[in-house]
Short mmCIF file of C-alpha atoms in Angstrom, two decimals:
data_model
loop_
_atom_site.label_atom_id
_atom_site.label_comp_id
_atom_site.label_asym_id
_atom_site.label_seq_id
_atom_site.Cartn_x
_atom_site.Cartn_y
_atom_site.Cartn_z
CA MET A 261 113.77 107.09 131.55
CA GLU A 262 110.12 106.64 132.37
CA GLU A 263 108.00 105.18 129.63
CA SER A 264 105.57 108.10 129.73
CA THR A 265 108.32 110.58 128.81
CA MET A 266 109.71 108.55 125.92
CA THR A 267 108.64 109.38 122.43
CA THR A 268 108.50 106.88 119.66
CA GLN A 269 108.64 107.70 116.01
CA SER A 270 107.11 105.44 113.44
CA THR A 271 107.97 105.56 109.79
CA LEU A 272 105.17 106.49 107.42
CA GLY A 273 105.12 104.71 104.10
CA VAL A 274 104.72 107.10 101.17
CA GLY A 275 103.46 106.32 97.68
CA ILE A 276 104.02 108.97 95.03
CA MET A 277 101.71 109.19 92.01
CA GLY A 278 103.10 110.82 88.90
CA VAL A 279 106.82 110.20 89.11
CA SER A 280 108.91 110.79 86.01
CA PRO A 281 112.47 109.50 86.00
CA VAL A 282 113.71 112.75 84.41
CA ARG A 283 111.59 115.76 85.45
CA GLY A 284 108.71 117.06 87.50
CA TRP A 285 107.97 118.08 91.07
CA ALA A 286 108.15 114.54 92.42
CA ALA A 287 111.68 114.02 91.11
CA THR A 288 113.07 117.47 91.87
CA ALA A 289 111.30 118.39 95.11
CA HIS A 290 109.25 115.69 96.81
CA ILE A 291 111.66 112.77 96.67
CA PRO A 292 114.69 114.73 97.98
CA ALA A 293 112.57 116.32 100.73
CA LEU A 294 111.03 113.03 101.85
CA ARG A 295 114.41 111.33 101.90
CA ALA A 296 115.72 114.07 104.19
CA LEU A 297 112.98 113.36 106.75
CA PRO A 298 113.58 110.35 109.01
CA THR A 299 109.91 109.57 109.60
CA TYR A 300 109.01 109.01 105.94
CA GLU A 301 109.97 106.17 103.63
CA ILE A 302 109.15 106.17 99.92
CA ARG A 303 107.73 102.70 99.35
CA ALA A 304 105.93 102.92 96.00
CA LEU A 305 105.82 104.99 92.83
CA SER A 306 103.44 105.21 89.91
CA GLY A 307 104.12 106.64 86.48
CA HIS A 308 102.07 107.24 83.36
CA SER A 309 103.26 103.97 81.81
CA ALA A 310 104.81 100.70 82.96
CA GLU A 311 108.13 101.70 81.39
CA SER A 312 108.15 105.13 83.04
CA ALA A 313 107.27 103.63 86.43
CA ARG A 314 109.99 100.98 86.09
CA GLU A 315 112.60 103.59 85.10
CA ALA A 316 111.58 105.86 87.99
CA GLY A 317 111.86 102.93 90.38
CA GLU A 318 115.38 102.23 89.15
CA VAL A 319 116.45 105.88 89.29
CA PHE A 320 115.05 106.44 92.79
CA GLY A 321 115.70 103.00 94.24
CA VAL A 322 112.06 102.09 94.89
CA ARG A 323 110.99 98.50 94.20
CA ALA A 324 107.20 98.80 94.19
CA VAL A 325 106.23 100.54 90.96
CA PHE A 326 102.89 100.73 89.19
CA SER A 327 101.55 102.07 85.92
CA ASP A 328 98.07 102.17 87.47
CA PRO A 329 98.04 104.59 90.41
CA LYS A 330 94.99 102.83 91.82
CA GLN A 331 97.19 99.79 92.46
CA LEU A 332 99.47 102.01 94.52
CA VAL A 333 96.68 103.04 96.89
CA GLY A 334 95.82 99.40 97.50
CA GLN A 335 99.22 98.68 99.05
CA PRO A 336 98.85 98.06 102.80
CA ASP A 337 102.26 99.57 103.64
CA ILE A 338 101.35 102.95 102.12
CA ASP A 339 100.12 105.46 104.71
CA VAL A 340 100.41 108.69 102.72
CA VAL A 341 99.84 109.25 99.01
CA ALA A 342 101.44 112.22 97.25
CA VAL A 343 99.53 113.20 94.11
CA THR A 344 101.95 114.96 91.75
CA VAL A 345 100.18 114.46 88.42
CA LYS A 346 98.65 117.09 86.14
CA VAL A 347 95.62 118.87 87.59
CA PRO A 348 92.97 117.24 85.35
CA HIS A 349 93.74 113.91 87.09
CA HIS A 350 93.77 115.18 90.69
CA ARG A 351 90.12 114.47 91.53
CA GLU A 352 90.18 110.88 90.31
CA LEU A 353 93.44 110.00 92.06
CA VAL A 354 92.87 111.93 95.29
CA SER A 355 89.43 110.31 95.53
CA ALA A 356 90.92 106.84 95.02
CA ALA A 357 93.51 107.44 97.74
CA LEU A 358 90.91 108.80 100.16
CA ALA A 359 88.55 105.89 99.46
CA ALA A 360 91.43 103.54 100.30
CA GLY A 361 91.84 105.25 103.68
CA LYS A 362 95.13 106.98 102.91
CA ALA A 363 96.32 110.40 104.02
CA VAL A 364 96.81 112.62 100.96
CA TYR A 365 99.25 115.33 99.92
CA CYS A 366 98.11 116.89 96.63
CA GLU A 367 99.93 119.47 94.55
CA TRP A 368 98.24 122.83 94.06
CA PRO A 369 95.76 123.59 92.64
CA LEU A 370 93.65 120.89 94.24
CA GLY A 371 91.18 120.66 91.38
CA ARG A 372 90.25 122.09 88.02
CA ASP A 373 87.50 124.14 89.61
CA LEU A 374 85.63 124.75 92.84
CA ASP A 375 83.35 121.75 92.29
CA ASP A 376 86.38 119.43 92.09
CA ALA A 377 87.86 120.91 95.26
CA ARG A 378 84.58 120.72 97.17
CA ALA A 379 84.01 117.09 96.17
CA MET A 380 87.49 116.08 97.36
CA ALA A 381 87.11 118.07 100.59
CA ALA A 382 83.76 116.40 101.29
CA LEU A 383 85.21 112.94 100.71
CA ALA A 384 88.18 113.71 102.96
CA ALA A 385 85.82 114.89 105.71
CA LYS A 386 83.63 111.80 105.30
CA GLN A 387 86.67 109.53 105.52
CA GLY A 388 88.20 111.51 108.40
CA ALA A 389 91.40 111.65 106.37
CA ARG A 390 94.40 113.88 106.87
CA THR A 391 95.01 115.98 103.78
CA VAL A 392 97.16 118.86 102.64
CA VAL A 393 97.41 120.86 99.44
CA GLY A 394 101.01 121.66 98.59
CA LEU A 395 101.68 125.29 97.89
CA GLN A 396 105.34 125.58 98.71
CA ALA A 397 105.74 129.22 97.64
CA ARG A 398 104.32 130.42 100.94
CA GLN A 399 107.49 129.14 102.62
CA ALA A 400 109.77 130.85 100.10
CA PRO A 401 112.21 133.21 101.86
CA ALA A 402 110.97 136.25 99.91
CA ILE A 403 107.35 135.53 100.82
CA GLU A 404 108.21 134.96 104.48
CA PHE A 405 110.13 138.27 104.51
CA VAL A 406 107.11 140.17 103.17
CA GLN A 407 104.87 138.38 105.69
CA ALA A 408 107.16 139.54 108.51
CA LEU A 409 107.10 143.14 107.21
CA LEU A 410 103.31 143.08 107.16
CA ARG A 411 103.01 141.36 110.54
CA ASP A 412 105.40 143.85 112.16
CA GLY A 413 103.57 146.86 110.72
CA TYR A 414 106.56 148.01 108.68
CA VAL A 415 104.50 148.90 105.62
CA GLY A 416 101.38 150.12 107.41
CA GLU A 417 97.87 149.37 106.20
CA VAL A 418 97.85 147.65 102.80
CA LEU A 419 95.38 149.43 100.52
CA SER A 420 96.12 147.64 97.27
CA THR A 421 98.53 145.19 95.72
CA THR A 422 99.87 144.38 92.30
CA MET A 423 100.87 140.83 91.49
CA VAL A 424 103.05 139.75 88.61
CA GLY A 425 103.30 136.06 87.87
CA LEU A 426 105.65 134.26 85.59
CA SER A 427 105.45 130.70 84.44
CA VAL A 428 106.84 129.13 81.34
CA PRO A 429 109.82 131.13 80.04
CA GLY A 430 110.28 131.94 76.39
CA ASP A 431 108.03 132.42 73.40
CA VAL A 432 107.14 128.76 72.96
CA VAL A 433 105.49 126.49 75.50
CA GLY A 434 107.00 123.02 75.43
CA GLN A 435 104.78 119.99 74.96
CA PRO A 436 105.04 118.84 78.61
CA ASN A 437 103.53 122.18 79.74
CA ALA A 438 101.04 122.78 76.91
CA TYR A 439 98.15 121.49 79.02
CA MET A 440 98.55 124.58 81.27
CA LEU A 441 97.27 126.78 78.44
CA ASP A 442 93.85 125.11 78.61
CA LYS A 443 91.72 126.91 81.22
CA THR A 444 89.65 123.77 81.86
CA ASN A 445 92.75 122.08 83.30
CA GLY A 446 92.80 124.34 86.36
#
């Protein structure tokens, strides 16, 4: 086969900020998805404490673990940083990853407010960095079905919509999710 028609795939090293050994998006969604993709390798994790990071490393089989996410972005074998921490910490950690020259995947919402989002977008543009904000619901089968109905003209012109959103089930919000009740957290 001619060299010009051959494709080569390189493996991208991923560092994930905000990994809990027992719950959260990183553990339940990001790690399984990244492991299913041959061009990504999870090379480092950070947690909110040294103990949490160590436990996550053991659970997920990752040797490089950090309690300080800024140490993670300094690793030369990390190409992409996934920011999966609570929203109030997005700007600080996304900015650190961008300043270190890393590509960034950040959970939605990007920031607590428009100023946060604009500051991160400006830094990404300045650095020429690849970035993405994760909003996985748009690929949900039900959403894709509605998109197809709209695209194909099945429902005609949309004049209004009603949205109903659900979040934390039950009458009591558990401590891990209590921060979501504070509007300043995004």
